[in-house]
Amino acid sequence: MKKVHIKSFGCQMNVYDGQRMADILAGQGYEETATPEGADLILLNTCHIRDRAVQKVYTELGKLRDLKNGQNATGQDTRIVVAGCVAQAEGAEIQRRQPAVDLVVGPQAYHRLPALLDEARRRRVVDTDLPIDDKFGHLPAPKPAAIRGRGISAFVTIQEGCDKFCAFCVVPYTRGAEFSRPVAAIVSEIERLAEAGVQDVTLIGQNVNAYHGDGPDGAVWSLARLMHRVAEVPGVTRIRYTTSHPRDMDDDLIAAHRDLPQVMPFLHLPVQAGSDRILAAMNRKHTADEYRRLIERVRAARPDIALSSDFIVGFPGESDADFAETLRLVEDIGFASSYSFKYSPRPGTPAADLGDQVAPELMSERLHRLQERIEHHRQAFNHAMVGRTVDVLLERVGRHPGQLAGKSPYLQAVQIEARANQIGDMVKVVIERAGSNSLFGREAGPEGLAA
Ligand code: SAM
Ligand code: SF4
């Protein structure tokens, strides 16, 4: 067998795409290897969301060029592929900057990998076609052994692309227009995963709650309706979805958190900023108070829900007063966790051309202050779990011998003493301690009492 090493950067959609590329290449006689050394094919599945992510790719490519040259000098035929959003955005520029790259393939063209790899034997190839309706129809289903090797949790892309055009964001340009997969294709993919042991399914999309796929009844289905159907798939015990936009949180979706036991009490709902002036300049199409009211509705449906968000600090024109509004929102909501980033100007996006860019030192200082408050709330959320009994789905071996690691309904990592053959079990766990990144507990008795 030939060997392929796939390294995915960035978001969960890239993790999913990386697995689909591994499935395609398995049909071409490639098996996956965890390291680039010795691989015949090295594939970087890249992220373009911030400049730093892009620079990482070029640094990595420099190292891979040396590896390729070294291996090929000993008679191997190592080739390098760049896939993902940097491929889409920079195209042939990648091979100009790093001639060791044999093939550049965008996120909507990777179903053509076998033919492109053939063609790349004769010349350098770039394929960044954007229409995406035919990609999913051409992807081979993963083999049951491949599914089992990836564990009991899986991502399933149900929607791609974005029509929102936030002023800072490259996604509408790198992933293209919004597209929803048909319900039947999603359900059969999830059935296949569940038959091979997957229990925990995360439905993913750049704008997942804008989902509007063709249903088997000829109607257009919403995300809420799709989740009701996914909840019927035997073996699926947990359903999550990410990433949502506040504008697309409809009543049915909120109600699904109340009505479907499989839908986990966790919602990642990026707000980006707390100042209405900045939200308008970002083209987010909602105010901070609209976001607060939305969270009230979600909490009314599911009072224990854990909330998470993304924040950008230092968007052009952000004043001290604007930033104070972001801090106020963080205190008002009390997020269980959040991601936060310094604004990174992206070529081709409207915000990159705005004047009044915030000085880098000020951005760093604001990011530091914001992260300190986010961390405070995360720790408070985790410490409040101590003494509670929660369902934990055991997923893999833990950090120390005799430990297994799993997730709480609130997406927290939980470690307990357990036997290796309990992987895949849903157990009741009494939380005894909150560490900085994980909760620690012990298995409870049958009635949820400590054993
Ligand atoms: N669609 C999602 C949304 O609406 O929030 C996520 C898109 S993006 C993959 C993930 C996060 O990256 C965004 O929520 C935003 O906080 C951040 N991001 C996007 N563009 C950025 C930029 N130019 N600079 C800094 N952070 C950025
Ligand atoms: Fe980017 Fe905004 Fe679309 Fe999210 S909603 S992918 S941040 S343009």
Tab-separated table of C-alpha atoms and ligand atoms in Angstrom:
chain	number	residue	atom	x	y	z
A	1	MET	CA	0.000	0.000	0.000
A	2	LYS	CA	1.088	3.576	-0.636
A	3	LYS	CA	1.019	5.962	2.307
A	4	VAL	CA	-0.732	9.317	2.631
A	5	HIS	CA	-0.259	11.804	5.437
A	6	ILE	CA	-3.123	14.291	5.789
A	7	LYS	CA	-2.758	17.323	8.047
A	8	SER	CA	-5.853	19.474	8.570
A	9	PHE	CA	-5.673	23.032	9.889
A	10	GLY	CA	-8.548	25.235	11.066
A	11	CYS	CA	-12.191	24.346	11.498
A	12	GLN	CA	-14.207	21.162	11.824
A	13	MET	CA	-15.211	21.335	8.177
A	14	ASN	CA	-11.572	20.725	7.333
A	15	VAL	CA	-11.489	17.711	9.665
A	16	TYR	CA	-14.499	16.334	7.786
A	17	ASP	CA	-12.975	17.119	4.369
A	18	GLY	CA	-9.694	15.501	5.464
A	19	GLN	CA	-11.545	12.281	6.288
A	20	ARG	CA	-13.412	12.350	2.968
A	21	MET	CA	-10.090	12.774	1.116
A	22	ALA	CA	-8.690	9.809	3.076
A	23	ASP	CA	-11.745	7.774	1.960
A	24	ILE	CA	-11.171	8.757	-1.704
A	25	LEU	CA	-7.477	7.909	-1.491
A	26	ALA	CA	-8.205	4.564	0.234
A	27	GLY	CA	-9.880	3.590	-3.064
A	28	GLN	CA	-6.596	4.459	-4.830
A	29	GLY	CA	-4.513	2.148	-2.629
A	30	TYR	CA	-3.383	4.695	-0.021
A	31	GLU	CA	-3.415	4.054	3.712
A	32	GLU	CA	-3.160	6.899	6.202
A	33	THR	CA	0.013	7.482	8.180
A	34	ALA	CA	0.333	9.747	11.207
A	35	THR	CA	3.624	11.391	10.165
A	36	PRO	CA	4.889	12.898	6.886
A	37	GLU	CA	8.149	10.932	7.056
A	38	GLY	CA	8.000	8.038	4.602
A	39	ALA	CA	4.681	9.148	3.068
A	40	ASP	CA	4.192	8.966	-0.719
A	41	LEU	CA	1.597	11.702	-0.606
A	42	ILE	CA	1.562	14.612	1.842
A	43	LEU	CA	-1.653	16.611	1.878
A	44	LEU	CA	-2.075	19.893	3.746
A	45	ASN	CA	-5.731	20.783	4.219
A	46	THR	CA	-5.412	24.478	4.907
A	47	CYS	CA	-7.189	27.408	6.612
A	48	HIS	CA	-7.339	30.992	5.325
A	49	ILE	CA	-9.394	32.627	8.078
A	50	ARG	CA	-6.551	34.663	9.608
A	51	ASP	CA	-3.176	35.663	8.226
A	52	ARG	CA	-1.369	33.628	10.873
A	53	ALA	CA	-3.071	30.421	9.681
A	54	VAL	CA	-1.841	31.133	6.141
A	55	GLN	CA	1.740	31.812	7.229
A	56	LYS	CA	1.753	28.473	9.091
A	57	VAL	CA	1.062	26.710	5.797
A	58	TYR	CA	4.044	28.281	4.039
A	59	THR	CA	6.335	27.494	6.984
A	60	GLU	CA	5.126	23.886	6.926
A	61	LEU	CA	5.628	23.706	3.142
A	62	GLY	CA	9.248	24.810	3.527
A	63	LYS	CA	9.904	21.851	5.847
A	64	LEU	CA	8.021	19.454	3.582
A	65	ARG	CA	10.075	20.531	0.548
A	66	ASP	CA	13.239	19.396	2.355
A	67	LEU	CA	11.576	16.130	3.351
A	68	LYS	CA	10.360	15.535	-0.219
A	69	ASN	CA	13.782	16.246	-1.711
A	70	GLY	CA	15.476	13.986	0.835
A	71	GLN	CA	13.058	11.093	0.273
A	72	ASN	CA	13.068	11.439	-3.512
A	73	ALA	CA	16.889	11.424	-3.538
A	74	THR	CA	16.643	7.897	-2.110
A	75	GLY	CA	14.316	6.758	-4.908
A	76	GLN	CA	10.915	7.464	-3.335
A	77	ASP	CA	8.253	9.392	-5.246
A	78	THR	CA	6.897	11.783	-2.634
A	79	ARG	CA	4.322	14.345	-3.766
A	80	ILE	CA	2.817	17.352	-1.985
A	81	VAL	CA	-0.809	18.512	-2.273
A	82	VAL	CA	-2.264	21.733	-0.866
A	83	ALA	CA	-6.035	21.552	-0.328
A	84	GLY	CA	-8.556	23.660	1.616
A	85	CYS	CA	-9.180	27.391	1.787
A	86	VAL	CA	-5.626	28.653	1.181
A	87	ALA	CA	-5.670	26.570	-2.015
A	88	GLN	CA	-8.928	28.252	-2.997
A	89	ALA	CA	-7.795	31.772	-2.178
A	90	GLU	CA	-4.206	31.699	-3.456
A	91	GLY	CA	-4.329	29.110	-6.262
A	92	ALA	CA	-1.242	29.146	-8.490
A	93	GLU	CA	0.483	31.643	-6.183
A	94	ILE	CA	1.179	28.706	-3.845
A	95	GLN	CA	3.287	26.907	-6.438
A	96	ARG	CA	5.048	30.138	-7.306
A	97	ARG	CA	6.050	30.586	-3.659
A	98	GLN	CA	6.758	26.903	-3.111
A	99	PRO	CA	7.568	25.007	-6.333
A	100	ALA	CA	7.729	21.667	-4.460
A	101	VAL	CA	3.899	21.638	-4.436
A	102	ASP	CA	2.573	19.245	-7.100
A	103	LEU	CA	-1.148	19.932	-6.840
A	104	VAL	CA	-3.414	22.691	-5.500
A	105	VAL	CA	-7.040	21.670	-4.998
A	106	GLY	CA	-9.873	23.784	-3.555
A	107	PRO	CA	-12.533	22.639	-1.059
A	108	GLN	CA	-15.181	22.153	-3.748
A	109	ALA	CA	-12.973	20.187	-6.160
A	110	TYR	CA	-11.370	17.471	-4.025
A	111	HIS	CA	-13.762	14.759	-5.240
A	112	ARG	CA	-11.626	14.880	-8.418
A	113	LEU	CA	-8.414	14.010	-6.519
A	114	PRO	CA	-7.638	10.725	-8.349
A	115	ALA	CA	-7.767	12.349	-11.810
A	116	LEU	CA	-5.924	15.443	-10.581
A	117	LEU	CA	-3.128	13.338	-9.082
A	118	ASP	CA	-2.737	11.569	-12.435
A	119	GLU	CA	-2.600	14.872	-14.254
A	120	ALA	CA	-0.090	16.222	-11.737
A	121	ARG	CA	2.361	13.553	-12.925
A	122	ARG	CA	2.640	15.489	-16.182
A	123	ARG	CA	2.392	19.094	-15.035
A	124	ARG	CA	1.664	21.274	-12.017
A	125	VAL	CA	-2.098	21.395	-11.465
A	126	VAL	CA	-4.471	23.903	-9.833
A	127	ASP	CA	-8.206	23.142	-9.509
A	128	THR	CA	-10.212	25.761	-7.624
A	129	ASP	CA	-13.601	25.449	-9.308
A	130	LEU	CA	-16.311	26.668	-6.984
A	131	PRO	CA	-19.692	25.116	-7.861
A	132	ILE	CA	-20.322	22.606	-5.135
A	133	ASP	CA	-23.552	20.821	-5.945
A	134	ASP	CA	-21.843	17.772	-7.382
A	135	LYS	CA	-19.057	17.206	-4.828
A	136	PHE	CA	-20.975	15.216	-2.224
A	137	GLY	CA	-22.552	12.967	-4.869
A	138	HIS	CA	-19.061	11.856	-5.897
A	139	LEU	CA	-17.609	11.110	-2.483
A	140	PRO	CA	-17.201	7.427	-1.631
A	141	ALA	CA	-18.728	6.191	1.621
A	142	PRO	CA	-16.131	5.372	4.266
A	143	LYS	CA	-15.509	1.690	5.029
A	144	PRO	CA	-16.826	0.478	8.436
A	145	ALA	CA	-13.229	-0.150	9.594
A	146	ALA	CA	-12.282	3.466	8.755
A	147	ILE	CA	-15.314	4.751	10.689
A	148	ARG	CA	-14.420	2.609	13.726
A	149	GLY	CA	-10.827	3.858	13.587
A	150	ARG	CA	-12.104	7.444	13.899
A	151	GLY	CA	-14.031	6.770	17.120
A	152	ILE	CA	-17.608	7.097	18.302
A	153	SER	CA	-18.020	10.809	17.573
A	154	ALA	CA	-18.280	12.107	14.012
A	155	PHE	CA	-18.730	15.349	12.122
A	156	VAL	CA	-21.155	15.368	9.215
A	157	THR	CA	-21.184	18.313	6.835
A	158	ILE	CA	-24.791	19.220	6.055
A	159	GLN	CA	-24.276	22.728	4.687
A	160	GLU	CA	-21.387	24.602	3.110
A	161	GLY	CA	-20.605	28.138	2.109
A	162	CYS	CA	-22.044	31.405	3.332
A	163	ASP	CA	-24.165	34.253	1.958
A	164	LYS	CA	-23.825	36.505	5.014
A	165	PHE	CA	-20.697	38.441	3.968
A	166	CYS	CA	-19.533	39.680	7.344
A	167	ALA	CA	-17.125	42.491	6.489
A	168	PHE	CA	-14.058	40.731	7.972
A	169	CYS	CA	-14.552	37.207	6.677
A	170	VAL	CA	-13.112	35.241	3.738
A	171	VAL	CA	-15.496	32.286	3.972
A	172	PRO	CA	-17.990	33.466	1.318
A	173	TYR	CA	-15.037	33.752	-1.091
A	174	THR	CA	-13.202	30.526	-0.194
A	175	ARG	CA	-16.165	28.188	0.317
A	176	GLY	CA	-18.600	29.856	-2.049
A	177	ALA	CA	-22.353	30.391	-1.817
A	178	GLU	CA	-24.591	28.639	0.693
A	179	PHE	CA	-25.460	25.089	-0.258
A	180	SER	CA	-27.481	22.523	1.734
A	181	ARG	CA	-27.175	18.786	1.179
A	182	PRO	CA	-30.419	16.852	0.643
A	183	VAL	CA	-31.946	15.241	3.757
A	184	ALA	CA	-31.791	11.684	2.358
A	185	ALA	CA	-28.036	11.873	1.693
A	186	ILE	CA	-27.346	13.166	5.197
A	187	VAL	CA	-29.547	10.559	6.860
A	188	SER	CA	-27.994	7.670	4.954
A	189	GLU	CA	-24.499	8.922	5.824
A	190	ILE	CA	-25.459	9.076	9.510
A	191	GLU	CA	-27.093	5.633	9.381
A	192	ARG	CA	-23.880	4.209	8.001
A	193	LEU	CA	-21.828	5.905	10.711
A	194	ALA	CA	-24.196	4.676	13.433
A	195	GLU	CA	-24.092	1.092	12.108
A	196	ALA	CA	-20.308	1.221	12.585
A	197	GLY	CA	-20.656	2.448	16.179
A	198	VAL	CA	-20.877	6.252	15.972
A	199	GLN	CA	-23.161	7.625	18.701
A	200	ASP	CA	-22.315	11.305	18.882
A	201	VAL	CA	-22.977	13.272	15.692
A	202	THR	CA	-22.123	16.924	15.121
A	203	LEU	CA	-23.880	18.441	12.112
A	204	ILE	CA	-21.534	21.018	10.665
A	205	GLY	CA	-21.644	23.932	8.265
A	206	GLN	CA	-20.215	27.445	8.023
A	207	ASN	CA	-23.739	28.636	8.649
A	208	VAL	CA	-25.360	25.460	9.827
A	209	ASN	CA	-28.648	26.890	11.056
A	210	ALA	CA	-29.277	28.468	7.652
A	211	TYR	CA	-29.716	24.831	6.505
A	212	HIS	CA	-32.524	24.469	3.947
A	213	GLY	CA	-32.163	21.086	2.281
A	214	ASP	CA	-34.525	19.191	0.004
A	215	GLY	CA	-36.572	16.730	2.047
A	216	PRO	CA	-37.776	13.322	0.865
A	217	ASP	CA	-41.343	14.722	0.808
A	218	GLY	CA	-40.427	17.410	-1.732
A	219	ALA	CA	-40.502	20.178	0.896
A	220	VAL	CA	-37.522	22.239	2.011
A	221	TRP	CA	-36.449	21.128	5.503
A	222	SER	CA	-34.996	23.341	8.218
A	223	LEU	CA	-32.217	22.311	10.603
A	224	ALA	CA	-34.798	21.665	13.347
A	225	ARG	CA	-36.754	19.301	11.118
A	226	LEU	CA	-33.544	17.537	10.058
A	227	MET	CA	-32.547	17.058	13.715
A	228	HIS	CA	-35.905	15.421	14.474
A	229	ARG	CA	-35.145	12.938	11.685
A	230	VAL	CA	-31.530	12.352	12.781
A	231	ALA	CA	-32.781	11.678	16.326
A	232	GLU	CA	-34.677	8.673	14.902
A	233	VAL	CA	-31.507	7.008	13.587
A	234	PRO	CA	-30.894	3.942	15.802
A	235	GLY	CA	-27.699	4.273	17.838
A	236	VAL	CA	-27.428	8.082	17.692
A	237	THR	CA	-27.502	9.195	21.314
A	238	ARG	CA	-26.117	12.705	20.987
A	239	ILE	CA	-26.636	15.447	18.397
A	240	ARG	CA	-24.830	18.774	18.220
A	241	TYR	CA	-24.598	21.381	15.466
A	242	THR	CA	-22.131	24.127	14.656
A	243	THR	CA	-21.591	26.940	13.626
A	244	SER	CA	-24.777	28.962	13.918
A	245	HIS	CA	-25.548	32.577	13.125
A	246	PRO	CA	-27.800	34.551	15.517
A	247	ARG	CA	-30.035	35.659	12.621
A	248	ASP	CA	-30.940	32.061	11.789
A	249	MET	CA	-31.925	30.811	15.281
A	250	ASP	CA	-35.614	30.164	14.669
A	251	ASP	CA	-38.294	29.054	17.174
A	252	ASP	CA	-38.280	25.446	15.961
A	253	LEU	CA	-34.545	25.164	16.459
A	254	ILE	CA	-34.788	26.599	19.955
A	255	ALA	CA	-37.673	24.199	20.711
A	256	ALA	CA	-35.556	21.247	19.560
A	257	HIS	CA	-33.274	21.895	22.539
A	258	ARG	CA	-36.314	21.432	24.790
A	259	ASP	CA	-38.034	18.578	22.937
A	260	LEU	CA	-35.296	16.263	21.693
A	261	PRO	CA	-33.318	14.463	24.411
A	262	GLN	CA	-30.568	13.686	21.873
A	263	VAL	CA	-29.902	17.391	21.214
A	264	MET	CA	-27.194	18.370	23.674
A	265	PRO	CA	-27.525	21.428	25.911
A	266	PHE	CA	-24.690	23.259	24.182
A	267	LEU	CA	-24.862	26.096	21.676
A	268	HIS	CA	-21.984	27.799	19.898
A	269	LEU	CA	-23.451	31.098	18.745
A	270	PRO	CA	-20.796	33.622	17.712
A	271	VAL	CA	-21.603	37.252	18.498
A	272	GLN	CA	-18.180	38.753	17.549
A	273	ALA	CA	-18.616	42.045	19.458
A	274	GLY	CA	-20.828	43.797	21.994
A	275	SER	CA	-21.013	47.273	20.422
A	276	ASP	CA	-23.875	47.956	18.021
A	277	ARG	CA	-21.719	50.379	16.059
A	278	ILE	CA	-19.089	47.689	15.479
A	279	LEU	CA	-21.698	44.983	14.813
A	280	ALA	CA	-23.177	47.216	12.102
A	281	ALA	CA	-19.739	47.893	10.602
A	282	MET	CA	-19.122	44.141	10.642
A	283	ASN	CA	-22.392	43.636	8.717
A	284	ARG	CA	-23.579	41.157	11.347
A	285	LYS	CA	-27.226	42.259	10.970
A	286	HIS	CA	-28.057	42.015	14.690
A	287	THR	CA	-27.574	44.216	17.729
A	288	ALA	CA	-26.121	43.231	21.097
A	289	ASP	CA	-29.554	43.451	22.750
A	290	GLU	CA	-31.108	41.269	20.064
A	291	TYR	CA	-28.435	38.728	20.899
A	292	ARG	CA	-29.202	39.028	24.639
A	293	ARG	CA	-32.930	38.487	23.993
A	294	LEU	CA	-32.183	35.505	21.796
A	295	ILE	CA	-30.126	33.948	24.583
A	296	GLU	CA	-33.034	34.530	26.986
A	297	ARG	CA	-35.321	32.566	24.643
A	298	VAL	CA	-32.799	29.745	24.339
A	299	ARG	CA	-32.401	29.603	28.117
A	300	ALA	CA	-36.173	29.604	28.613
A	301	ALA	CA	-36.333	26.479	26.419
A	302	ARG	CA	-33.307	24.793	27.970
A	303	PRO	CA	-32.292	26.476	31.243
A	304	ASP	CA	-29.060	24.510	31.735
A	305	ILE	CA	-27.696	25.196	28.229
A	306	ALA	CA	-23.964	25.913	27.950
A	307	LEU	CA	-23.246	28.824	25.632
A	308	SER	CA	-20.165	29.606	23.642
A	309	SER	CA	-19.160	32.363	21.255
A	310	ASP	CA	-16.459	33.777	18.986
A	311	PHE	CA	-15.130	37.307	19.506
A	312	ILE	CA	-13.005	39.554	17.345
A	313	VAL	CA	-11.137	42.385	19.073
A	314	GLY	CA	-9.694	45.361	17.270
A	315	PHE	CA	-12.068	45.516	14.303
A	316	PRO	CA	-11.301	48.786	12.441
A	317	GLY	CA	-12.664	51.766	14.350
A	318	GLU	CA	-13.175	49.880	17.655
A	319	SER	CA	-12.889	52.457	20.459
A	320	ASP	CA	-12.358	51.875	24.179
A	321	ALA	CA	-16.089	52.418	24.665
A	322	ASP	CA	-16.923	49.833	21.975
A	323	PHE	CA	-14.601	47.328	23.584
A	324	ALA	CA	-16.174	48.002	27.009
A	325	GLU	CA	-19.509	46.947	25.450
A	326	THR	CA	-17.964	43.614	24.456
A	327	LEU	CA	-16.769	43.095	28.030
A	328	ARG	CA	-20.243	43.983	29.309
A	329	LEU	CA	-21.840	41.390	27.043
A	330	VAL	CA	-19.426	38.742	28.300
A	331	GLU	CA	-20.432	39.532	31.904
A	332	ASP	CA	-24.145	39.569	31.025
A	333	ILE	CA	-24.199	36.190	29.305
A	334	GLY	CA	-21.617	34.204	31.256
A	335	PHE	CA	-20.374	31.966	28.436
A	336	ALA	CA	-19.234	28.442	29.318
A	337	SER	CA	-16.377	28.860	26.846
A	338	SER	CA	-15.406	31.078	23.916
A	339	TYR	CA	-12.852	31.665	21.208
A	340	SER	CA	-11.393	35.119	20.775
A	341	PHE	CA	-9.145	36.519	18.089
A	342	LYS	CA	-7.345	39.685	17.092
A	343	TYR	CA	-8.824	41.125	13.937
A	344	SER	CA	-6.763	40.053	10.927
A	345	PRO	CA	-7.281	42.044	7.704
A	346	ARG	CA	-8.062	39.621	4.884
A	347	PRO	CA	-7.328	40.626	1.294
A	348	GLY	CA	-10.500	41.076	-0.725
A	349	THR	CA	-12.839	41.587	2.250
A	350	PRO	CA	-14.544	44.985	2.737
A	351	ALA	CA	-13.030	45.570	6.206
A	352	ALA	CA	-9.470	45.284	4.876
A	353	ASP	CA	-9.957	48.615	3.089
A	354	LEU	CA	-11.360	50.488	6.090
A	355	GLY	CA	-9.280	53.243	7.621
A	356	ASP	CA	-8.860	53.496	11.371
A	357	GLN	CA	-7.155	50.121	11.877
A	358	VAL	CA	-6.496	49.498	15.582
A	359	ALA	CA	-2.833	49.516	16.685
A	360	PRO	CA	-1.419	46.007	17.265
A	361	GLU	CA	-0.389	46.735	20.893
A	362	LEU	CA	-3.890	47.954	21.733
A	363	MET	CA	-5.380	44.853	20.119
A	364	SER	CA	-3.097	42.621	22.191
A	365	GLU	CA	-4.016	44.439	25.368
A	366	ARG	CA	-7.767	44.158	24.637
A	367	LEU	CA	-7.456	40.489	23.709
A	368	HIS	CA	-5.667	39.807	26.974
A	369	ARG	CA	-8.377	41.561	29.002
A	370	LEU	CA	-11.165	39.794	27.139
A	371	GLN	CA	-9.562	36.383	27.501
A	372	GLU	CA	-9.102	36.910	31.224
A	373	ARG	CA	-12.892	37.427	31.605
A	374	ILE	CA	-13.763	34.538	29.261
A	375	GLU	CA	-11.481	32.276	31.293
A	376	HIS	CA	-13.055	33.457	34.534
A	377	HIS	CA	-16.526	32.455	33.305
A	378	ARG	CA	-15.267	29.154	31.881
A	379	GLN	CA	-13.749	28.211	35.218
A	380	ALA	CA	-16.908	29.276	37.054
A	381	PHE	CA	-19.024	27.110	34.743
A	382	ASN	CA	-16.720	24.126	35.248
A	383	HIS	CA	-16.475	24.539	39.028
A	384	ALA	CA	-20.274	24.692	39.274
A	385	MET	CA	-20.321	21.099	37.987
A	386	VAL	CA	-18.559	19.751	41.075
A	387	GLY	CA	-20.965	17.542	43.047
A	388	ARG	CA	-23.329	17.113	40.089
A	389	THR	CA	-23.999	13.804	38.339
A	390	VAL	CA	-23.845	13.987	34.534
A	391	ASP	CA	-24.031	11.544	31.636
A	392	VAL	CA	-20.605	11.007	30.136
A	393	LEU	CA	-20.062	9.250	26.828
A	394	LEU	CA	-16.706	7.471	27.160
A	395	GLU	CA	-14.726	8.010	23.970
A	396	ARG	CA	-11.075	7.103	24.383
A	397	VAL	CA	-8.274	6.173	26.740
A	398	GLY	CA	-7.442	8.922	29.199
A	399	ARG	CA	-4.213	10.627	30.086
A	400	HIS	CA	-3.132	8.022	32.653
A	401	PRO	CA	-3.362	4.220	32.682
A	402	GLY	CA	-6.761	3.036	33.942
A	403	GLN	CA	-8.457	6.289	32.908
A	404	LEU	CA	-10.987	6.867	30.152
A	405	ALA	CA	-11.950	10.247	28.740
A	406	GLY	CA	-15.335	11.321	27.508
A	407	LYS	CA	-17.587	14.320	27.174
A	408	SER	CA	-20.310	15.757	29.352
A	409	PRO	CA	-23.518	16.972	27.668
A	410	TYR	CA	-22.004	20.463	27.920
A	411	LEU	CA	-18.982	19.482	25.782
A	412	GLN	CA	-16.587	19.383	28.725
A	413	ALA	CA	-13.802	16.800	28.772
A	414	VAL	CA	-14.312	14.381	31.679
A	415	GLN	CA	-11.789	11.827	32.972
A	416	ILE	CA	-12.773	8.829	35.116
A	417	GLU	CA	-11.240	5.560	36.279
A	418	ALA	CA	-12.720	2.917	33.980
A	419	ARG	CA	-11.899	-0.237	32.030
A	420	ALA	CA	-10.842	-0.003	28.386
A	421	ASN	CA	-13.841	-2.098	27.296
A	422	GLN	CA	-16.156	0.678	28.530
A	423	ILE	CA	-15.312	2.892	25.543
A	424	GLY	CA	-18.647	3.627	23.874
A	425	ASP	CA	-20.597	3.394	27.159
A	426	MET	CA	-22.763	6.226	28.429
A	427	VAL	CA	-22.158	6.337	32.171
A	428	LYS	CA	-23.401	8.469	35.022
A	429	VAL	CA	-20.478	10.299	36.583
A	430	VAL	CA	-20.289	12.241	39.831
A	431	ILE	CA	-18.000	15.209	39.189
A	432	GLU	CA	-15.469	15.510	42.007
A	433	ARG	CA	-13.000	18.082	40.759
A	434	ALA	CA	-12.574	20.697	38.042
A	435	GLY	CA	-9.061	20.923	36.596
A	436	SER	CA	-7.977	23.679	34.232
A	437	ASN	CA	-8.986	21.761	31.094
A	438	SER	CA	-10.882	18.665	32.257
A	439	LEU	CA	-13.369	17.586	34.882
A	440	PHE	CA	-12.552	14.563	37.039
A	441	GLY	CA	-15.133	12.242	38.543
A	442	ARG	CA	-16.168	8.691	39.387
A	443	GLU	CA	-18.806	6.435	37.999
A	444	ALA	CA	-22.065	6.709	39.919
A	445	GLY	CA	-24.248	3.780	40.959
A	446	PRO	CA	-27.337	2.689	38.994
A	447	GLU	CA	-29.569	5.352	40.511
A	448	GLY	CA	-27.031	8.070	39.899
A	449	LEU	CA	-25.702	7.696	43.453
A	450	ALA	CA	-21.997	7.393	44.047
A	451	ALA	CA	-20.877	3.765	43.706
B	1	SAM	N1	-19.744	31.107	10.392
B	1	SAM	C1	-19.278	31.270	11.671
B	1	SAM	C2	-19.793	32.580	12.252
B	1	SAM	O1	-20.647	33.209	11.703
B	1	SAM	O2	-19.371	32.963	13.310
B	1	SAM	C3	-17.777	31.046	11.831
B	1	SAM	C4	-16.853	31.540	10.778
B	1	SAM	S1	-15.117	31.526	11.050
B	1	SAM	C5	-14.608	30.008	10.403
B	1	SAM	C6	-14.789	31.336	12.726
B	1	SAM	C7	-14.445	32.593	13.443
B	1	SAM	O3	-13.240	33.146	12.972
B	1	SAM	C8	-15.450	33.696	13.320
B	1	SAM	O4	-16.567	33.509	14.127
B	1	SAM	C9	-14.647	34.910	13.701
B	1	SAM	O5	-14.700	35.145	15.086
B	1	SAM	C10	-13.229	34.520	13.317
B	1	SAM	N2	-12.771	35.303	12.167
B	1	SAM	C11	-13.255	35.295	10.917
B	1	SAM	N3	-12.596	36.195	10.150
B	1	SAM	C12	-11.677	36.775	10.953
B	1	SAM	C13	-10.706	37.816	10.764
B	1	SAM	N4	-10.564	38.419	9.575
B	1	SAM	N5	-9.928	38.164	11.808
B	1	SAM	C14	-10.075	37.579	13.012
B	1	SAM	N6	-10.969	36.606	13.258
B	1	SAM	C15	-11.768	36.211	12.238
B	2	SF4	FE1	-17.904	34.375	7.870
B	2	SF4	FE2	-19.987	35.820	8.742
B	2	SF4	FE3	-20.397	33.789	7.026
B	2	SF4	FE4	-19.667	33.295	9.572
B	2	SF4	S1	-21.583	34.274	8.902
B	2	SF4	S2	-18.823	32.345	7.718
B	2	SF4	S3	-18.293	34.984	10.018
B	2	SF4	S4	-19.277	35.668	6.599
